[in-house]
Coordinates of C-alpha atoms in Angstrom, one line a residue:
M13 CA 118.8 -68.7 196.7
A14 CA 116.2 -66.6 198.5
Q15 CA 118.9 -64.6 200.2
S16 CA 120.7 -64.1 196.9
G17 CA 117.5 -63.1 195.3
N18 CA 116.9 -60.7 198.1
L19 CA 120.3 -59.2 197.4
L20 CA 119.3 -58.6 193.8
D21 CA 115.8 -57.4 194.7
P22 CA 115.3 -53.9 193.4
E23 CA 113.3 -53.1 196.5
A24 CA 116.5 -53.4 198.5
L25 CA 117.4 -50.0 197.1
R26 CA 115.0 -48.5 199.7
A27 CA 116.2 -47.9 203.2
E28 CA 113.8 -50.3 204.8
G29 CA 114.8 -53.1 202.4
R30 CA 118.5 -52.7 203.2
E31 CA 117.7 -52.8 206.9
G32 CA 115.7 -56.0 206.5
I33 CA 118.6 -57.9 205.0
H34 CA 121.1 -56.4 207.4
L35 CA 122.6 -53.9 204.8
P36 CA 124.0 -50.6 206.1
L37 CA 122.2 -47.4 205.1
K38 CA 124.6 -46.6 202.2
S39 CA 124.6 -46.8 198.5
Y40 CA 123.5 -50.0 197.0
V41 CA 126.7 -50.7 195.1
D42 CA 128.9 -50.1 198.2
A43 CA 126.7 -52.1 200.4
L44 CA 126.6 -54.9 197.9
G45 CA 130.4 -54.9 197.7
D46 CA 130.8 -55.1 201.4
K47 CA 128.3 -58.0 201.6
F48 CA 130.3 -60.0 199.0
D49 CA 133.5 -59.3 200.9
Q50 CA 131.9 -60.7 204.2
E51 CA 130.7 -63.9 202.4
A52 CA 134.1 -64.4 200.9
Q53 CA 135.8 -64.1 204.2
Q54 CA 133.3 -66.6 205.7
G55 CA 134.1 -69.1 202.9
S56 CA 130.6 -69.2 201.4
V57 CA 130.3 -69.8 197.7
A58 CA 127.8 -67.9 195.6
P59 CA 125.5 -70.1 193.5
S60 CA 126.0 -70.5 189.8
F61 CA 122.6 -69.1 188.8
Y62 CA 120.7 -66.0 189.8
T63 CA 117.1 -65.2 189.6
G64 CA 115.8 -61.7 189.6
S65 CA 112.5 -60.2 190.4
G66 CA 110.5 -59.2 187.3
V67 CA 112.2 -61.8 185.1
D68 CA 110.7 -65.2 184.0
D69 CA 111.6 -68.3 186.0
A70 CA 112.8 -70.3 183.0
P71 CA 116.0 -72.2 183.7
R72 CA 119.1 -70.5 182.5
S73 CA 121.9 -72.1 180.5
P74 CA 125.3 -71.8 182.0
L75 CA 127.2 -68.8 180.7
R76 CA 130.4 -69.2 178.9
K77 CA 133.5 -68.7 180.9
P78 CA 134.2 -65.0 180.7
H79 CA 137.5 -63.9 179.0
K80 CA 140.1 -63.5 181.7
R81 CA 141.3 -59.9 181.7
N82 CA 144.6 -58.7 182.9
G83 CA 144.8 -56.9 186.2
S84 CA 144.7 -58.0 189.8
L85 CA 141.5 -59.3 191.4
M86 CA 140.4 -58.5 194.9
A87 CA 140.1 -61.2 197.5
N88 CA 136.4 -61.7 196.7
G89 CA 137.0 -62.1 193.0
S90 CA 136.0 -58.6 192.1
K91 CA 137.9 -56.1 190.1
R92 CA 137.7 -52.3 190.4
D93 CA 138.8 -50.1 187.4
R94 CA 139.1 -46.3 187.4
D95 CA 138.2 -44.9 184.0
G96 CA 138.4 -41.1 183.8
S97 CA 135.2 -39.8 185.4
K98 CA 133.7 -43.1 186.7
I99 CA 134.6 -46.2 188.8
V100 CA 133.7 -49.6 187.4
F101 CA 133.1 -52.6 189.7
R102 CA 133.3 -56.1 188.2
K103 CA 132.2 -59.1 190.4
Y104 CA 133.5 -62.6 189.3
Q105 CA 131.9 -65.7 190.7
D106 CA 132.8 -69.3 190.0
D107 CA 133.9 -70.6 186.6
D108 CA 130.3 -70.9 185.4
G109 CA 129.1 -67.8 187.2
E110 CA 127.5 -64.7 185.8
N111 CA 129.5 -61.5 185.4
L112 CA 127.9 -58.7 187.4
T113 CA 129.0 -55.2 186.6
S114 CA 127.9 -52.0 188.3
V115 CA 129.0 -48.4 188.0
K116 CA 129.6 -45.8 190.7
P117 CA 130.2 -42.2 189.5
L118 CA 132.8 -40.0 191.1
N119 CA 131.7 -37.3 193.5
D120 CA 132.5 -34.5 191.0
Y121 CA 131.0 -36.4 188.0
D122 CA 128.2 -33.9 187.5
Q123 CA 130.7 -31.0 187.3
T124 CA 133.1 -32.8 184.9
P125 CA 132.3 -32.7 181.2
K126 CA 131.7 -36.0 179.6
Q127 CA 134.6 -37.1 177.5
D128 CA 132.6 -39.1 175.0
Q129 CA 130.3 -36.1 174.3
K130 CA 131.5 -33.6 171.7
A131 CA 131.1 -29.9 172.4
K132 CA 128.4 -28.2 170.3
P133 CA 130.1 -26.3 167.5
S134 CA 129.7 -22.6 167.4
P135 CA 127.8 -20.9 164.5
E136 CA 131.1 -19.6 163.2
Q137 CA 132.5 -23.2 163.1
V138 CA 129.4 -24.4 161.4
R139 CA 129.8 -21.7 158.7
K140 CA 133.4 -22.6 158.3
G141 CA 132.5 -26.2 157.8
E142 CA 129.9 -25.3 155.2
L143 CA 132.0 -22.7 153.1
V144 CA 135.7 -22.5 152.3
S145 CA 136.7 -18.9 151.6
G146 CA 139.7 -17.5 149.7
R147 CA 141.9 -14.6 150.7
R148 CA 140.3 -11.3 151.5
A149 CA 141.2 -8.7 148.9
G150 CA 142.9 -5.7 150.4
A151 CA 144.2 -7.4 153.6
G152 CA 147.8 -7.0 152.5
W153 CA 147.4 -3.2 152.1
E154 CA 145.8 -2.9 155.5
R155 CA 148.8 -4.7 157.1
S156 CA 151.3 -2.7 155.0
G157 CA 153.7 -0.4 156.8
I158 CA 153.3 2.3 154.2
H159 CA 151.1 5.2 155.2
W160 CA 149.6 6.9 152.2
A161 CA 148.9 10.6 152.1
P162 CA 145.2 11.6 152.3
M163 CA 143.4 13.2 149.4
N164 CA 142.4 16.3 151.4
V165 CA 145.9 17.7 151.9
P166 CA 145.9 21.6 152.0
L167 CA 147.2 23.3 148.8
Q168 CA 150.1 25.0 150.6
R169 CA 151.5 21.6 151.7
R170 CA 151.1 20.3 148.2
L171 CA 153.1 23.3 146.9
Q172 CA 155.7 22.7 149.5
T173 CA 156.2 19.2 148.4
L174 CA 156.3 20.3 144.8
V175 CA 159.1 22.8 145.5
I176 CA 161.2 20.3 147.4
L177 CA 160.7 17.7 144.7
G178 CA 161.7 20.2 142.0
H179 CA 164.8 21.2 143.9
S180 CA 165.8 17.6 144.6
L181 CA 165.4 16.6 140.9
C182 CA 166.8 19.8 139.4
I183 CA 170.1 18.2 138.2
P184 CA 168.4 15.2 136.3
L185 CA 165.6 17.5 135.0
L186 CA 168.0 20.1 133.6
L187 CA 170.3 17.5 132.2
T188 CA 167.3 15.8 130.5
T189 CA 166.3 19.2 129.0
F190 CA 169.8 19.8 127.7
F191 CA 170.0 16.4 126.0
F192 CA 166.6 16.9 124.5
L193 CA 167.7 20.2 123.0
C194 CA 170.8 18.6 121.7
A195 CA 168.6 16.1 119.8
M196 CA 167.2 19.0 117.8
P197 CA 169.5 20.1 114.9
L198 CA 168.5 23.7 115.2
F199 CA 170.1 23.8 118.6
W200 CA 173.5 22.4 117.5
P201 CA 175.0 25.8 116.5
I202 CA 174.3 27.0 120.1
A203 CA 175.1 23.7 121.9
L204 CA 178.8 23.5 120.9
P205 CA 179.8 27.0 121.9
Y206 CA 177.8 26.6 125.2
L207 CA 179.6 23.4 126.1
L208 CA 183.0 25.1 125.5
Y209 CA 181.8 28.0 127.7
V210 CA 180.8 25.6 130.5
L211 CA 184.2 23.8 130.4
F212 CA 186.4 27.0 130.5
S213 CA 184.2 29.5 132.4
R214 CA 185.6 30.9 135.7
A215 CA 182.4 32.4 136.9
A216 CA 182.2 30.0 139.8
T217 CA 185.7 30.9 141.1
S218 CA 186.2 34.5 140.2
G219 CA 184.5 35.9 143.3
N220 CA 182.7 38.6 141.3
L221 CA 179.2 37.1 141.9
S222 CA 178.2 38.6 138.5
H223 CA 175.5 36.0 137.9
R224 CA 173.9 36.4 141.4
S225 CA 170.2 37.3 141.3
E226 CA 168.8 38.8 144.4
R227 CA 165.3 38.5 142.9
L228 CA 165.6 34.7 142.5
R229 CA 167.1 34.4 146.0
S230 CA 164.2 36.3 147.5
S231 CA 161.5 34.5 145.6
S232 CA 158.4 33.3 147.5
I233 CA 159.1 29.8 146.1
W234 CA 161.9 29.4 148.7
S235 CA 159.5 30.4 151.5
L236 CA 157.6 27.2 150.5
F237 CA 160.9 25.3 150.5
A238 CA 161.8 26.4 154.1
S239 CA 158.2 25.9 155.5
Y240 CA 158.2 22.3 154.3
F241 CA 160.3 21.1 157.3
P242 CA 159.8 23.9 158.7
A243 CA 163.3 25.5 159.0
R244 CA 164.3 28.5 161.2
L245 CA 167.5 30.6 161.4
H246 CA 168.7 31.8 164.8
R247 CA 171.7 34.0 165.7
S248 CA 173.6 34.2 168.9
E249 CA 174.8 37.8 168.4
E250 CA 175.0 40.4 165.7
L251 CA 177.9 40.5 163.3
P252 CA 179.4 43.8 162.2
P253 CA 179.5 44.3 158.4
T254 CA 183.0 45.8 158.7
R255 CA 184.5 42.3 159.0
K256 CA 184.7 39.2 156.8
Y257 CA 183.5 35.8 157.9
I258 CA 183.7 32.1 157.3
F259 CA 180.6 30.3 158.4
G260 CA 181.3 26.6 159.2
Y261 CA 178.1 24.6 158.8
H262 CA 177.6 21.4 160.8
P263 CA 176.5 18.7 160.2
H264 CA 176.6 17.9 156.5
G265 CA 173.6 15.5 156.7
I266 CA 172.6 13.9 153.4
I267 CA 172.0 16.9 151.2
S268 CA 172.4 19.9 153.6
H269 CA 168.9 21.3 153.1
G270 CA 169.4 23.6 156.1
A271 CA 172.5 25.2 154.5
F272 CA 170.7 25.9 151.3
A273 CA 167.6 27.3 153.0
A274 CA 169.6 29.6 155.4
F275 CA 172.5 30.7 153.2
G276 CA 171.5 29.9 149.6
T277 CA 168.3 31.8 149.7
E278 CA 166.6 34.6 151.7
S279 CA 163.8 32.3 152.8
L280 CA 164.9 32.4 156.5
G281 CA 165.8 36.1 156.5
F282 CA 169.6 36.1 156.5
S283 CA 169.9 39.7 155.4
Q284 CA 167.5 40.8 158.2
L285 CA 169.5 39.0 160.9
F286 CA 172.9 40.0 159.5
P287 CA 172.5 43.3 157.6
G288 CA 175.3 44.5 155.4
I289 CA 176.8 41.0 154.9
T290 CA 176.8 39.2 151.5
N291 CA 177.0 35.5 152.1
T292 CA 177.9 32.9 149.5
L293 CA 177.2 29.2 149.9
L294 CA 180.0 27.0 148.5
T295 CA 179.6 23.6 146.7
L296 CA 181.7 21.2 144.7
D297 CA 183.4 22.7 141.6
S298 CA 182.1 19.8 139.5
N299 CA 178.6 21.0 139.9
F300 CA 179.5 24.0 137.7
R301 CA 180.4 21.8 134.9
I302 CA 176.8 20.5 134.5
P303 CA 175.0 22.2 131.6
L304 CA 172.1 24.4 132.6
Y305 CA 172.4 23.5 136.3
R306 CA 175.4 25.7 136.6
E307 CA 173.3 28.7 135.5
Y308 CA 170.7 27.8 138.1
A309 CA 173.4 27.6 140.9
L310 CA 175.2 30.8 139.9
A311 CA 171.9 32.7 139.9
L312 CA 171.3 31.6 143.5
G313 CA 174.8 33.0 144.4
L314 CA 176.5 29.7 144.9
A315 CA 180.2 29.4 144.2
S316 CA 183.0 26.8 144.0
V317 CA 184.5 25.5 147.3
S318 CA 188.0 25.5 145.8
R319 CA 190.8 27.5 147.4
E320 CA 191.0 30.0 144.6
S321 CA 187.3 30.7 144.8
C322 CA 187.3 31.2 148.6
E323 CA 190.2 33.6 148.5
N324 CA 188.7 35.6 145.7
L325 CA 185.4 35.9 147.5
L326 CA 187.0 37.1 150.7
S327 CA 189.4 39.6 149.0
K328 CA 187.0 41.3 146.6
G329 CA 183.9 43.4 147.0
G330 CA 182.6 45.3 150.0
P331 CA 183.0 49.0 150.7
N332 CA 186.8 49.0 150.4
K333 CA 186.9 46.3 147.7
E334 CA 188.9 44.1 150.0
G335 CA 186.2 41.7 151.0
M336 CA 184.8 43.5 154.1
G337 CA 181.2 42.6 154.5
R338 CA 181.7 39.4 152.6
A339 CA 181.0 35.9 154.0
I340 CA 181.2 32.3 152.7
T341 CA 179.6 29.2 154.1
I342 CA 181.5 25.9 154.0
V343 CA 180.0 22.6 155.0
V344 CA 183.1 21.5 156.8
G345 CA 182.4 17.7 157.2
G346 CA 181.9 17.2 153.5
A347 CA 180.8 14.0 151.9
R348 CA 182.7 11.9 154.5
E349 CA 180.4 13.3 157.2
S350 CA 177.3 12.4 155.3
L351 CA 178.0 8.7 155.9
D352 CA 177.6 9.4 159.7
A353 CA 174.3 11.2 159.3
Q354 CA 172.2 9.0 161.5
P355 CA 168.9 10.3 163.1
H356 CA 169.1 11.5 166.7
S357 CA 172.9 11.5 166.8
L358 CA 175.6 14.0 165.9
R359 CA 179.0 12.8 164.7
L360 CA 181.1 15.6 163.3
V361 CA 184.2 15.0 161.1
L362 CA 186.3 17.9 162.5
K363 CA 189.4 16.8 164.4
R364 CA 191.7 16.8 161.3
R365 CA 189.8 19.4 159.3
K366 CA 191.9 22.5 159.6
G367 CA 192.0 23.8 156.0
F368 CA 189.2 26.2 156.6
V369 CA 191.1 27.5 159.7
K370 CA 194.2 28.2 157.6
L371 CA 192.0 29.9 155.0
A372 CA 190.6 32.2 157.8
V373 CA 194.1 33.0 159.0
R374 CA 195.4 33.8 155.4
T375 CA 192.4 36.1 154.6
G376 CA 191.8 37.5 158.1
A377 CA 188.2 36.3 158.2
D378 CA 186.5 35.5 161.5
L379 CA 185.2 32.0 162.1
V380 CA 181.5 31.5 162.9
P381 CA 180.4 28.0 163.9
V382 CA 176.9 27.0 162.7
L383 CA 175.0 24.1 164.2
A384 CA 171.9 22.7 162.4
F385 CA 169.7 20.8 164.8
G386 CA 167.5 18.3 162.8
E387 CA 169.7 18.0 159.7
N388 CA 170.5 14.4 160.4
E389 CA 166.8 13.6 161.1
L390 CA 165.7 14.4 157.5
Y391 CA 166.7 11.0 156.1
D392 CA 167.4 7.4 157.2
Q393 CA 170.3 5.5 155.8
V394 CA 172.2 2.2 156.1
Q395 CA 174.0 2.0 159.4
P396 CA 177.8 1.3 159.1
E397 CA 177.7 -1.1 162.1
Q398 CA 175.2 -3.3 160.5
H399 CA 176.7 -3.2 157.0
P400 CA 180.4 -2.8 157.3
G401 CA 181.1 -4.0 153.8
I402 CA 178.9 -1.3 152.2
H403 CA 180.5 1.3 154.4
K404 CA 184.0 0.3 153.2
L405 CA 182.9 0.6 149.5
Q406 CA 181.5 4.0 150.2
L407 CA 184.8 5.1 151.8
L408 CA 186.7 3.7 148.8
A409 CA 184.5 5.7 146.4
K410 CA 185.1 8.8 148.4
K411 CA 188.9 8.3 148.2
V412 CA 188.9 7.6 144.5
L413 CA 186.1 9.8 143.2
G414 CA 186.2 12.6 145.8
F415 CA 182.5 12.0 146.7
T416 CA 180.3 9.2 147.9
I417 CA 176.7 8.2 147.7
P418 CA 174.9 7.4 151.0
L419 CA 172.3 4.7 150.8
F420 CA 169.4 6.6 152.2
H421 CA 165.6 6.9 152.1
A422 CA 162.9 8.9 153.7
R423 CA 159.3 9.6 152.4
G424 CA 157.7 9.8 149.0
V425 CA 155.5 12.3 147.3
F426 CA 152.3 10.3 148.0
N427 CA 153.3 8.3 151.1
Y428 CA 155.1 9.0 154.4
D429 CA 157.5 6.0 154.6
V430 CA 159.3 5.2 151.3
G431 CA 161.0 7.5 148.9
L432 CA 163.8 10.1 148.5
M433 CA 161.9 13.1 149.7
P434 CA 163.1 14.4 153.1
Y435 CA 160.9 14.0 156.1
R436 CA 158.9 16.9 157.4
R437 CA 160.9 17.4 160.6
P438 CA 161.9 20.7 162.3
L439 CA 165.2 22.2 161.2
N440 CA 166.8 24.8 163.4
V441 CA 170.0 26.5 162.2
V442 CA 171.8 28.2 165.1
V443 CA 174.7 30.7 164.3
G444 CA 177.2 30.9 167.1
R445 CA 179.5 33.6 168.2
P446 CA 182.4 34.7 166.0
I447 CA 186.0 33.8 166.8
K448 CA 188.4 36.7 166.0
V449 CA 191.2 35.7 163.7
A450 CA 194.4 37.7 163.1
Q451 CA 195.6 37.7 159.5
Q452 CA 198.9 36.0 158.7
G453 CA 200.4 35.6 155.3
K454 CA 201.8 32.2 156.3
P455 CA 199.7 30.6 159.0
D456 CA 201.6 29.4 162.1
E457 CA 200.8 25.8 163.0
E458 CA 200.4 26.5 166.7
Y459 CA 198.1 29.5 166.0
V460 CA 196.0 27.3 163.6
N461 CA 195.6 24.7 166.4
L462 CA 194.6 27.3 168.9
I463 CA 191.9 28.8 166.6
H464 CA 190.7 25.2 165.8
E465 CA 190.3 24.5 169.6
L466 CA 188.4 27.7 170.1
Y467 CA 186.2 26.8 167.2
V468 CA 185.4 23.4 168.6
T469 CA 184.7 24.8 172.0
E470 CA 182.2 27.3 170.6
L471 CA 180.5 24.5 168.7
E472 CA 180.2 22.4 171.9
R473 CA 178.8 25.4 173.7
L474 CA 176.0 25.7 171.0
W475 CA 175.2 22.0 171.5
D476 CA 175.1 22.1 175.3
E477 CA 173.0 25.3 175.3
W478 CA 170.4 24.3 172.8
K479 CA 170.2 20.5 172.8
D480 CA 167.4 20.3 175.3
I481 CA 165.3 22.6 173.2
F482 CA 166.1 21.5 169.6
A483 CA 167.3 17.9 170.2
K484 CA 164.9 16.5 172.8
E485 CA 164.8 13.1 171.1
R486 CA 168.5 12.6 170.8
T487 CA 170.0 9.2 171.6
A488 CA 173.6 10.3 171.7
E489 CA 175.6 13.4 172.6
L490 CA 177.8 15.4 170.3
E491 CA 180.9 13.5 169.1
I492 CA 183.9 15.0 167.3
V493 CA 185.7 12.4 165.1
E494 CA 188.5 12.3 162.7

C-alpha cells in the first residue's frame, strides 16, 4: 500500500521523488506506465483500493465494474486511444479496481488549434448575424454590359450623332410625314397626282441628273456625317476627265455608309481629288418609288442601278454629250454581300459578278476598284456559322424579294453597346488604279473574263498594300467568293 501510495504521491512529480522510488527522470505519465508494465511482467497484482495524499482516510466502497469498451487492451490491462490532438491512457486493474485515466498531449499540441473551441467571429460576421439585408439598389446597373454616354459630350459629337440618326431614319420619317399629310383633306388634291408622278416618273433612270443639287451635296451637314466615324477618301492616281468610269465599291457592309459619304456627297472632297468628273451613286430602283424620299435621293444625285439608268448616265452629258467625264458608283456585292459583313474580315461576292464588266465593255467606261477599309466594322450581325437556319431564310428572302435584311446591331444614341446606330470606327475609302476597257457593242466572253481578272488583281493589290495600315486588327485575309 505504501508503495502504491508513493506512486500516487504528487510529490513524485519532482525529480528527487521519482529517483527515490526508482522512477526514471521522465514525464510522470510515461514513468507510471512503464512501472505498471514492469509489475505486470513480474506477476504482481495491484490492490483494489488506492489512497492518495491530501484525501481523507475513510474506507472506500468498491467501485462498480466499469463498462467494458471495445478495443484491444495492452498486456498490463491498459488502453491507449489517440484522439485528434491528444493521447489518452486508461489503466484497468482487477474487477473491482478503480479506473485511472491520464492524458498526455502531443508534441505539437500547443501549435494545433483546439477543435472544440470555436473561432471568434469577425465583426462583419457579427453584423451579418444581427441584420439581414436585402438587395442593393443599382447593383444590376453596375454589372450591366451597357456603357452609357456621359452628359458632358461635346456639341460637335452630339451634332454628328444627330445627322447620322436623321440619315438612318430618313425613310420612316419621310413616310410618316407623307401619311400624316394624307390624313389632311386639304392635301388630297395634291396627294393623288403626286402618287401618279412617283409611279411613272423616269427621273431616276433618264441620266439627265436634272434634280441634282450641288448645294445640298456640299452642305456642311455632310461634313458632320463623315466626321462621325471619321471617314477619309484616298486616291491611288489621278483620273483624266476625258474618260468615263465605273467605280466598283467593296464591300457592301450593312448600309454602305462609306459609299454615301465618298460618292453621294462632297464631304470627303471627291471633286477636289477627281476634278472634272461627275459621279453618281446608284441604288435600288424601288427606293425611287417611296414618296418624299425619292426627292431627297434625287437631290443628292443618286440614281437607279438598273441597266437603262447606267447606260444613260454613261452616254449623256460631258463636253461632247457622250458621257465623257461621267462616272457611276456601283456597290458590286449587293445585298448578298451584306450577309457576310463580319467585323475584321473581308469576304467579297465577286467571282460570278460580271454584269458590271459587261456594262463597262458596252459603254467603253474604265473600271476603277474601290476598297473601303472599316466598312464591315461599323456593325455586328448574326454569324451564319452559329445560326445556319436564319442564314437560309435570309438567302430565301433575297431570292424571292430581291433584297434581304441582315440581323445586325451596333450602338445607340445614348449608349455605346445596343442600338442601330453605326459604331464610331475609322472608315478609309481607297480608290485604285483604273483598268482600261475597249468598247465593244457585243461584249466578247473571253474579253469580259480578262477584264474581270484584271479587276480582281487590282483589288487584291489594294488590300495587300494598305491592309497593314487600315486593317491592323483583321482576323482574316481578303476572300473572293461566289
